[in-house]
mmCIF file of C-alpha atoms in Angstrom:
data_model
loop_
_atom_site.group_PDB
_atom_site.id
_atom_site.type_symbol
_atom_site.label_atom_id
_atom_site.label_comp_id
_atom_site.label_asym_id
_atom_site.label_seq_id
_atom_site.Cartn_x
_atom_site.Cartn_y
_atom_site.Cartn_z
ATOM 1 C CA UNK A 1 149.991 114.671 82.305
ATOM 2 C CA UNK A 2 150.854 113.509 85.858
ATOM 3 C CA UNK A 3 154.227 112.252 84.839
ATOM 4 C CA UNK A 4 155.507 115.522 83.351
ATOM 5 C CA UNK A 5 158.878 116.062 81.703
ATOM 6 C CA UNK A 6 162.088 117.897 82.677
ATOM 7 C CA UNK A 7 164.468 118.679 79.816
ATOM 8 C CA UNK A 8 162.736 116.151 77.599
ATOM 9 C CA UNK A 9 163.836 113.274 79.814
ATOM 10 C CA UNK A 10 161.011 111.033 81.466
ATOM 11 C CA UNK A 11 161.525 110.608 85.237
ATOM 12 C CA UNK A 12 161.946 107.046 86.299
ATOM 13 C CA UNK A 13 159.471 105.197 88.364
ATOM 14 C CA UNK A 14 161.824 105.533 91.437
ATOM 15 C CA UNK A 15 161.980 109.364 90.909
ATOM 16 C CA UNK A 16 158.150 109.465 90.791
ATOM 17 C CA UNK A 17 157.621 107.318 93.784
ATOM 18 C CA UNK A 18 160.188 109.322 95.983
ATOM 19 C CA UNK A 19 158.647 112.625 94.773
ATOM 20 C CA UNK A 20 155.082 111.602 95.432
ATOM 21 C CA UNK A 21 155.824 110.398 98.888
ATOM 22 C CA UNK A 22 157.753 113.466 99.870
ATOM 23 C CA UNK A 23 155.165 115.775 98.260
ATOM 24 C CA UNK A 24 152.391 113.844 100.170
ATOM 25 C CA UNK A 25 154.208 114.537 103.493
ATOM 26 C CA UNK A 26 154.591 118.302 102.618
ATOM 27 C CA UNK A 27 150.946 118.497 101.805
ATOM 28 C CA UNK A 28 149.973 116.719 105.138
ATOM 29 C CA UNK A 29 152.157 119.187 107.119
ATOM 30 C CA UNK A 30 150.292 121.991 105.655
ATOM 31 C CA UNK A 31 146.731 120.629 105.760
ATOM 32 C CA UNK A 32 146.654 118.353 108.666
ATOM 33 C CA UNK A 33 144.607 120.625 110.956
ATOM 34 C CA UNK A 34 141.828 120.499 108.411
ATOM 35 C CA UNK A 35 141.995 116.765 108.182
ATOM 36 C CA UNK A 36 141.745 116.550 111.952
ATOM 37 C CA UNK A 37 138.649 118.900 111.927
ATOM 38 C CA UNK A 38 137.068 116.786 109.214
ATOM 39 C CA UNK A 39 137.469 113.481 111.337
ATOM 40 C CA UNK A 40 135.980 115.221 114.417
ATOM 41 C CA UNK A 41 132.964 116.431 112.375
ATOM 42 C CA UNK A 42 132.509 113.037 110.657
ATOM 43 C CA UNK A 43 132.391 111.008 113.925
ATOM 44 C CA UNK A 44 130.176 113.628 115.757
ATOM 45 C CA UNK A 45 126.820 112.032 116.426
ATOM 46 C CA UNK A 46 127.869 108.362 116.200
ATOM 47 C CA UNK A 47 127.729 108.096 120.121
ATOM 48 C CA UNK A 48 124.564 110.209 120.497
ATOM 49 C CA UNK A 49 122.591 107.461 122.318
ATOM 50 C CA UNK A 50 125.388 107.048 124.869
ATOM 51 C CA UNK A 51 125.428 110.730 125.765
ATOM 52 C CA UNK A 52 122.698 112.435 127.843
ATOM 53 C CA UNK A 53 121.581 115.792 126.681
ATOM 54 C CA UNK A 54 124.001 115.446 123.574
ATOM 55 C CA UNK A 55 124.658 118.681 121.826
ATOM 56 C CA UNK A 56 127.014 119.284 118.901
ATOM 57 C CA UNK A 57 130.357 120.109 120.157
ATOM 58 C CA UNK A 58 131.771 121.199 116.843
ATOM 59 C CA UNK A 59 130.283 123.497 114.332
ATOM 60 C CA UNK A 60 131.832 124.268 111.063
ATOM 61 C CA UNK A 61 135.444 123.866 109.954
ATOM 62 C CA UNK A 62 136.966 126.826 111.748
ATOM 63 C CA UNK A 63 134.587 126.453 114.736
ATOM 64 C CA UNK A 64 135.939 123.008 115.153
ATOM 65 C CA UNK A 65 139.582 124.068 115.071
ATOM 66 C CA UNK A 66 138.939 126.874 117.428
ATOM 67 C CA UNK A 67 137.225 124.677 119.880
ATOM 68 C CA UNK A 68 139.931 122.101 119.754
ATOM 69 C CA UNK A 69 142.566 124.759 120.345
ATOM 70 C CA UNK A 70 140.567 126.315 123.172
ATOM 71 C CA UNK A 71 139.816 122.915 124.940
ATOM 72 C CA UNK A 72 142.749 120.809 123.988
ATOM 73 C CA UNK A 73 145.533 123.069 122.907
ATOM 74 C CA UNK A 74 147.066 123.787 119.523
ATOM 75 C CA UNK A 75 148.963 120.371 119.474
ATOM 76 C CA UNK A 76 145.608 118.551 119.199
ATOM 77 C CA UNK A 77 145.459 119.779 115.613
ATOM 78 C CA UNK A 78 148.294 117.648 114.807
ATOM 79 C CA UNK A 79 147.408 114.543 116.792
ATOM 80 C CA UNK A 80 148.329 111.434 114.703
ATOM 81 C CA UNK A 81 150.735 113.498 112.336
ATOM 82 C CA UNK A 82 153.429 110.878 112.803
ATOM 83 C CA UNK A 83 151.170 108.129 111.585
ATOM 84 C CA UNK A 84 149.890 110.520 108.902
ATOM 85 C CA UNK A 85 153.465 111.086 107.507
ATOM 86 C CA UNK A 86 154.035 107.276 107.717
ATOM 87 C CA UNK A 87 150.848 106.857 105.678
ATOM 88 C CA UNK A 88 151.870 109.225 103.018
ATOM 89 C CA UNK A 89 155.338 107.749 102.548
ATOM 90 C CA UNK A 90 153.862 104.345 101.971
ATOM 91 C CA UNK A 91 150.554 105.585 100.437
ATOM 92 C CA UNK A 92 151.066 108.548 98.147
ATOM 93 C CA UNK A 93 154.374 107.074 96.942
ATOM 94 C CA UNK A 94 152.439 104.135 95.481
ATOM 95 C CA UNK A 95 149.148 105.468 94.289
ATOM 96 C CA UNK A 96 150.616 108.656 92.661
ATOM 97 C CA UNK A 97 154.140 107.593 92.004
ATOM 98 C CA UNK A 98 153.130 104.474 90.146
ATOM 99 C CA UNK A 99 150.128 105.883 88.348
ATOM 100 C CA UNK A 100 152.116 106.689 85.088
ATOM 101 C CA UNK A 101 153.754 103.328 85.249
ATOM 102 C CA UNK A 102 150.456 101.624 85.370
ATOM 103 C CA UNK A 103 149.047 103.628 82.506
ATOM 104 C CA UNK A 104 152.040 102.601 80.406
ATOM 105 C CA UNK A 105 151.566 98.959 81.461
ATOM 106 C CA UNK A 106 147.924 98.919 80.482
ATOM 107 C CA UNK A 107 148.560 100.671 77.241
ATOM 108 C CA UNK A 108 151.791 98.945 76.442
ATOM 109 C CA UNK A 109 153.687 102.135 76.213
ATOM 110 C CA UNK A 110 151.208 104.191 74.320
ATOM 111 C CA UNK A 111 151.439 107.964 74.806
ATOM 112 C CA UNK A 112 147.644 108.434 74.337
ATOM 113 C CA UNK A 113 145.859 106.415 76.966
ATOM 114 C CA UNK A 114 142.019 106.696 77.158
ATOM 115 C CA UNK A 115 139.886 107.626 80.059
ATOM 116 C CA UNK A 116 139.100 103.927 80.681
ATOM 117 C CA UNK A 117 142.809 103.123 80.935
ATOM 118 C CA UNK A 118 143.432 106.126 83.313
ATOM 119 C CA UNK A 119 140.627 105.030 85.544
ATOM 120 C CA UNK A 120 141.894 101.467 85.655
ATOM 121 C CA UNK A 121 145.431 102.679 86.491
ATOM 122 C CA UNK A 122 144.018 104.955 89.325
ATOM 123 C CA UNK A 123 141.953 102.091 90.750
ATOM 124 C CA UNK A 124 144.943 99.760 90.656
ATOM 125 C CA UNK A 125 147.396 101.977 92.308
ATOM 126 C CA UNK A 126 144.736 103.089 94.914
ATOM 127 C CA UNK A 127 144.123 99.497 95.872
ATOM 128 C CA UNK A 128 147.792 98.667 95.971
ATOM 129 C CA UNK A 129 148.345 101.644 98.250
ATOM 130 C CA UNK A 130 145.724 100.453 100.822
ATOM 131 C CA UNK A 131 147.665 97.091 101.085
ATOM 132 C CA UNK A 132 150.727 99.072 102.345
ATOM 133 C CA UNK A 133 149.165 101.912 104.265
ATOM 134 C CA UNK A 134 145.988 100.569 106.047
ATOM 135 C CA UNK A 135 147.537 100.248 109.420
ATOM 136 C CA UNK A 136 148.936 103.841 109.321
ATOM 137 C CA UNK A 137 145.563 105.128 108.284
ATOM 138 C CA UNK A 138 143.709 103.295 111.231
ATOM 139 C CA UNK A 139 146.282 104.803 113.668
ATOM 140 C CA UNK A 140 146.114 108.260 112.286
ATOM 141 C CA UNK A 141 142.267 108.287 112.514
ATOM 142 C CA UNK A 142 142.321 106.936 116.143
ATOM 143 C CA UNK A 143 144.691 109.679 117.188
ATOM 144 C CA UNK A 144 142.579 112.412 115.467
ATOM 145 C CA UNK A 145 139.362 111.203 117.087
ATOM 146 C CA UNK A 146 140.577 109.786 120.360
ATOM 147 C CA UNK A 147 139.287 112.553 122.780
ATOM 148 C CA UNK A 148 135.811 112.139 121.415
ATOM 149 C CA UNK A 149 135.428 108.623 122.816
ATOM 150 C CA UNK A 150 132.647 108.694 125.455
ATOM 151 C CA UNK A 151 134.128 105.935 127.490
ATOM 152 C CA UNK A 152 137.437 107.692 127.959
ATOM 153 C CA UNK A 153 136.209 111.309 128.266
ATOM 154 C CA UNK A 154 139.307 113.521 127.958
ATOM 155 C CA UNK A 155 141.771 110.700 128.650
ATOM 156 C CA UNK A 156 143.951 109.924 125.607
ATOM 157 C CA UNK A 157 143.396 106.504 123.998
ATOM 158 C CA UNK A 158 146.998 106.046 122.983
ATOM 159 C CA UNK A 159 150.213 107.704 124.276
ATOM 160 C CA UNK A 160 152.382 107.237 121.083
ATOM 161 C CA UNK A 161 152.193 105.900 117.539
ATOM 162 C CA UNK A 162 154.168 102.712 118.368
ATOM 163 C CA UNK A 163 152.051 102.072 121.340
ATOM 164 C CA UNK A 164 148.988 102.559 119.253
ATOM 165 C CA UNK A 165 150.092 99.843 116.818
ATOM 166 C CA UNK A 166 150.950 97.484 119.711
ATOM 167 C CA UNK A 167 147.737 98.131 121.558
ATOM 168 C CA UNK A 168 145.490 97.700 118.537
ATOM 169 C CA UNK A 169 147.227 94.504 117.631
ATOM 170 C CA UNK A 170 147.023 93.171 121.201
ATOM 171 C CA UNK A 171 143.447 94.112 121.975
ATOM 172 C CA UNK A 172 141.765 93.756 118.599
ATOM 173 C CA UNK A 173 144.100 91.321 116.804
ATOM 174 C CA UNK A 174 146.037 91.965 113.603
ATOM 175 C CA UNK A 175 142.798 92.394 111.890
ATOM 176 C CA UNK A 176 142.136 95.544 113.972
ATOM 177 C CA UNK A 177 145.013 97.241 112.207
ATOM 178 C CA UNK A 178 143.075 96.590 109.007
ATOM 179 C CA UNK A 179 139.659 97.763 110.270
ATOM 180 C CA UNK A 180 137.697 99.702 107.562
ATOM 181 C CA UNK A 181 139.919 98.126 104.807
ATOM 182 C CA UNK A 182 136.962 97.482 102.506
ATOM 183 C CA UNK A 183 135.564 101.033 102.610
ATOM 184 C CA UNK A 184 139.118 102.229 102.420
ATOM 185 C CA UNK A 185 139.778 100.311 99.281
ATOM 186 C CA UNK A 186 136.591 101.663 97.900
ATOM 187 C CA UNK A 187 137.363 105.155 98.888
ATOM 188 C CA UNK A 188 140.843 105.075 97.595
ATOM 189 C CA UNK A 189 139.769 103.665 94.378
ATOM 190 C CA UNK A 190 137.213 106.502 94.011
ATOM 191 C CA UNK A 191 139.624 109.237 95.247
ATOM 192 C CA UNK A 192 142.555 107.925 93.091
ATOM 193 C CA UNK A 193 140.393 107.920 90.009
ATOM 194 C CA UNK A 194 138.857 111.370 90.666
ATOM 195 C CA UNK A 195 142.035 112.885 91.838
ATOM 196 C CA UNK A 196 144.615 111.601 89.453
ATOM 197 C CA UNK A 197 142.421 111.223 86.346
ATOM 198 C CA UNK A 198 140.953 114.645 86.759
ATOM 199 C CA UNK A 199 144.274 116.249 87.394
ATOM 200 C CA UNK A 200 145.695 114.342 84.288
ATOM 201 C CA UNK A 201 142.720 115.331 82.086
ATOM 202 C CA UNK A 202 142.679 119.037 83.149
ATOM 203 C CA UNK A 203 146.402 119.499 82.907
ATOM 204 C CA UNK A 204 146.440 117.804 79.444
ATOM 205 C CA UNK A 205 143.603 119.972 78.165
ATOM 206 C CA UNK A 206 145.379 123.108 79.311
ATOM 207 C CA UNK A 207 148.614 122.169 77.610
ATOM 208 C CA UNK A 208 146.927 120.857 74.530
ATOM 209 C CA UNK A 209 144.957 124.231 73.988
ATOM 210 C CA UNK A 210 147.993 126.320 75.025
ATOM 211 C CA UNK A 211 145.953 128.009 77.831
ATOM 212 C CA UNK A 212 149.045 127.827 79.952
ATOM 213 C CA UNK A 213 152.463 126.423 79.909
ATOM 214 C CA UNK A 214 153.542 123.434 82.020
ATOM 215 C CA UNK A 215 154.248 125.583 85.092
ATOM 216 C CA UNK A 216 152.953 126.268 88.593
ATOM 217 C CA UNK A 217 149.698 128.130 87.578
ATOM 218 C CA UNK A 218 148.807 125.191 85.364
ATOM 219 C CA UNK A 219 149.454 122.641 88.144
ATOM 220 C CA UNK A 220 147.544 124.831 90.655
ATOM 221 C CA UNK A 221 144.469 125.009 88.339
ATOM 222 C CA UNK A 222 144.528 121.284 87.610
ATOM 223 C CA UNK A 223 144.878 120.327 91.282
ATOM 224 C CA UNK A 224 142.087 122.658 92.449
ATOM 225 C CA UNK A 225 139.572 121.068 89.939
ATOM 226 C CA UNK A 226 140.837 117.561 91.042
ATOM 227 C CA UNK A 227 140.200 118.454 94.713
ATOM 228 C CA UNK A 228 136.720 119.621 94.186
ATOM 229 C CA UNK A 229 135.609 116.577 92.017
ATOM 230 C CA UNK A 230 137.192 114.153 94.363
ATOM 231 C CA UNK A 231 135.319 115.655 97.495
ATOM 232 C CA UNK A 232 132.047 115.576 95.970
ATOM 233 C CA UNK A 233 132.330 111.894 94.943
ATOM 234 C CA UNK A 234 134.318 110.471 97.861
ATOM 235 C CA UNK A 235 132.769 112.090 100.891
ATOM 236 C CA UNK A 236 130.088 109.423 101.715
ATOM 237 C CA UNK A 237 132.656 106.664 101.502
ATOM 238 C CA UNK A 238 135.092 108.753 103.554
ATOM 239 C CA UNK A 239 132.735 109.233 106.256
ATOM 240 C CA UNK A 240 131.811 105.515 106.593
ATOM 241 C CA UNK A 241 135.587 104.743 106.360
ATOM 242 C CA UNK A 242 136.312 107.099 109.320
ATOM 243 C CA UNK A 243 133.398 105.658 111.485
ATOM 244 C CA UNK A 244 134.604 102.140 110.839
ATOM 245 C CA UNK A 245 138.146 102.849 111.720
ATOM 246 C CA UNK A 246 137.281 104.776 114.876
ATOM 247 C CA UNK A 247 134.706 102.230 116.089
ATOM 248 C CA UNK A 248 135.139 99.967 119.163
ATOM 249 C CA UNK A 249 134.954 96.253 118.625
ATOM 250 C CA UNK A 250 131.399 95.175 117.878
ATOM 251 C CA UNK A 251 130.068 98.552 117.191
ATOM 252 C CA UNK A 252 129.551 97.813 113.450
ATOM 253 C CA UNK A 253 129.529 94.447 111.831
ATOM 254 C CA UNK A 254 131.106 95.893 108.505
ATOM 255 C CA UNK A 255 130.961 98.941 106.306
ATOM 256 C CA UNK A 256 127.486 98.312 104.899
ATOM 257 C CA UNK A 257 126.170 97.919 108.536
ATOM 258 C CA UNK A 258 127.931 101.259 109.437
ATOM 259 C CA UNK A 259 126.414 102.981 106.495
ATOM 260 C CA UNK A 260 122.947 101.554 107.254
ATOM 261 C CA UNK A 261 123.197 102.495 110.898
ATOM 262 C CA UNK A 262 124.207 106.185 110.021
ATOM 263 C CA UNK A 263 121.261 106.301 107.574
ATOM 264 C CA UNK A 264 118.755 105.014 110.087
ATOM 265 C CA UNK A 265 119.918 107.102 113.068
ATOM 266 C CA UNK A 266 121.334 110.243 111.505
ATOM 267 C CA UNK A 267 119.686 110.518 108.027
ATOM 268 C CA UNK A 268 121.285 110.860 104.578
ATOM 269 C CA UNK A 269 123.048 114.062 105.322
ATOM 270 C CA UNK A 270 125.227 112.247 107.833
ATOM 271 C CA UNK A 271 127.284 110.983 104.816
ATOM 272 C CA UNK A 272 128.327 114.447 104.055
ATOM 273 C CA UNK A 273 129.287 115.507 107.511
ATOM 274 C CA UNK A 274 132.516 117.301 107.526
ATOM 275 C CA UNK A 275 132.222 118.148 103.837
ATOM 276 C CA UNK A 276 133.505 121.690 103.942
ATOM 277 C CA UNK A 277 136.694 120.671 105.851
ATOM 278 C CA UNK A 278 136.918 117.769 103.407
ATOM 279 C CA UNK A 279 136.860 120.133 100.466
ATOM 280 C CA UNK A 280 139.203 122.687 102.086
ATOM 281 C CA UNK A 281 141.531 119.794 103.138
ATOM 282 C CA UNK A 282 141.294 117.888 99.666
ATOM 283 C CA UNK A 283 141.426 121.040 97.639
ATOM 284 C CA UNK A 284 144.486 122.559 99.599
ATOM 285 C CA UNK A 285 146.037 119.165 99.813
ATOM 286 C CA UNK A 286 145.792 118.511 96.067
ATOM 287 C CA UNK A 287 147.253 122.041 95.339
ATOM 288 C CA UNK A 288 150.086 121.526 97.766
ATOM 289 C CA UNK A 289 150.762 117.911 96.841
ATOM 290 C CA UNK A 290 150.589 118.225 92.976
ATOM 291 C CA UNK A 291 152.687 121.555 92.927
ATOM 292 C CA UNK A 292 155.152 119.968 95.371
ATOM 293 C CA UNK A 293 155.220 116.753 93.422
ATOM 294 C CA UNK A 294 155.995 118.424 90.044
ATOM 295 C CA UNK A 295 158.737 120.715 91.661
ATOM 296 C CA UNK A 296 160.327 117.911 93.591
ATOM 297 C CA UNK A 297 160.352 115.678 90.570
ATOM 298 C CA UNK A 298 161.926 118.225 88.454
ATOM 299 C CA UNK A 299 164.474 119.100 91.193
ATOM 300 C CA UNK A 300 165.443 115.420 91.528
ATOM 301 C CA UNK A 301 165.816 115.246 87.715
ATOM 302 C CA UNK A 302 168.051 118.257 87.667
ATOM 303 C CA UNK A 303 170.134 116.929 90.373
ATOM 304 C CA UNK A 304 170.485 113.515 88.520
ATOM 305 C CA UNK A 305 171.529 115.349 85.470
ATOM 306 C CA UNK A 306 174.046 117.430 87.162
ATOM 307 C CA UNK A 307 175.579 114.295 88.689
ATOM 308 C CA UNK A 308 175.580 112.546 85.317
ATOM 309 C CA UNK A 309 177.495 115.514 83.693
ATOM 310 C CA UNK A 310 179.979 115.732 86.512
ATOM 311 C CA UNK A 311 182.307 118.688 87.212
ATOM 312 C CA UNK A 312 182.872 121.023 84.360
#
C-alpha cells in the first residue's frame, strides 16, 4: 500500500507528508522539461486567430524540447521551476502524504479499505492540496508558457517568481492567483484517484500474490501503471486547466467556456494535445516520485529509530 512499513513500524503522518513533498520535488527536478514541453503543446493553437499565417511551432515531445533549446536556450526548459518546487512542497505533501491518513479516517482504522474508500480519500486529499497550491500552479504555468504570448512576442512576461505573484495579484486581483481553480480541483481529484488508487491497488496485488517483494522493482511497476492510467483519464481536464491558467483576462468566462471554445475552434483532438509528453512526464514523474517517496520514508524511519535507540 502507499503507506508502506519499515521494520514493522507505521510511519507517522508527519513523516509521510515530509517524504511526499521531498519526493515530489525530486520528481519535478527530473521531469520538468517534459512538463514544460507538455504545456507548450497544450496551449499551441489557442491564439491561432491572432496570428497571420499560423503554423505549428512545436511538433512532438522531443521536437518541442529541441526547438526550445535552439530558440530560447536550455534554461527555458526549467522556466517556472521555483514555482514548481513550491507547488510540490505544498501540493504533493498534502495529496500524497495524507492519503493513508484519510483512508484510515474514512474506515475508522480498518486495514482493508475498499475501492470506494480509496477513491474518496484520493478526491479529498486532491481537493485539499489545490487549496494550498493553486497560486503556485498558476505561476508555474505562466512561466512555462510566457514566450508563447502573441502580445509579448519573445519578451518575458515575468522576471521572477515573486514578481509574478505580485503582478498577477495587482493586475488581475487575488482571484487571478486562483484562475483555473475549478478545472484544477476536477483534474486533481481525477489525478489523485487514478494515481494513488492505481498505485495502491497494483502494489497490493503484487504483494498479495507474492509476484515481488516490497522493494524498488515493485514500486517501479506500480508507479508506471499508475502513470499510464492517470494520463489517459486526466489529459482533457489538464489541457483545459492549462488554457485557463495561461489565458489573459476575459479570454474565457470559465472552464466550461474554455472547453467549448476549444471544441468549436480546434476539434475534440485538442483535448489530447500534448498527450505524449503528458504520458512521458506523468509516467516518469510517478516512477521517480513513488520510488523516492518509499525510499525517503524508509530513510527517515531508520533515522528516527537510530535516534530513539541512542548511542550503543
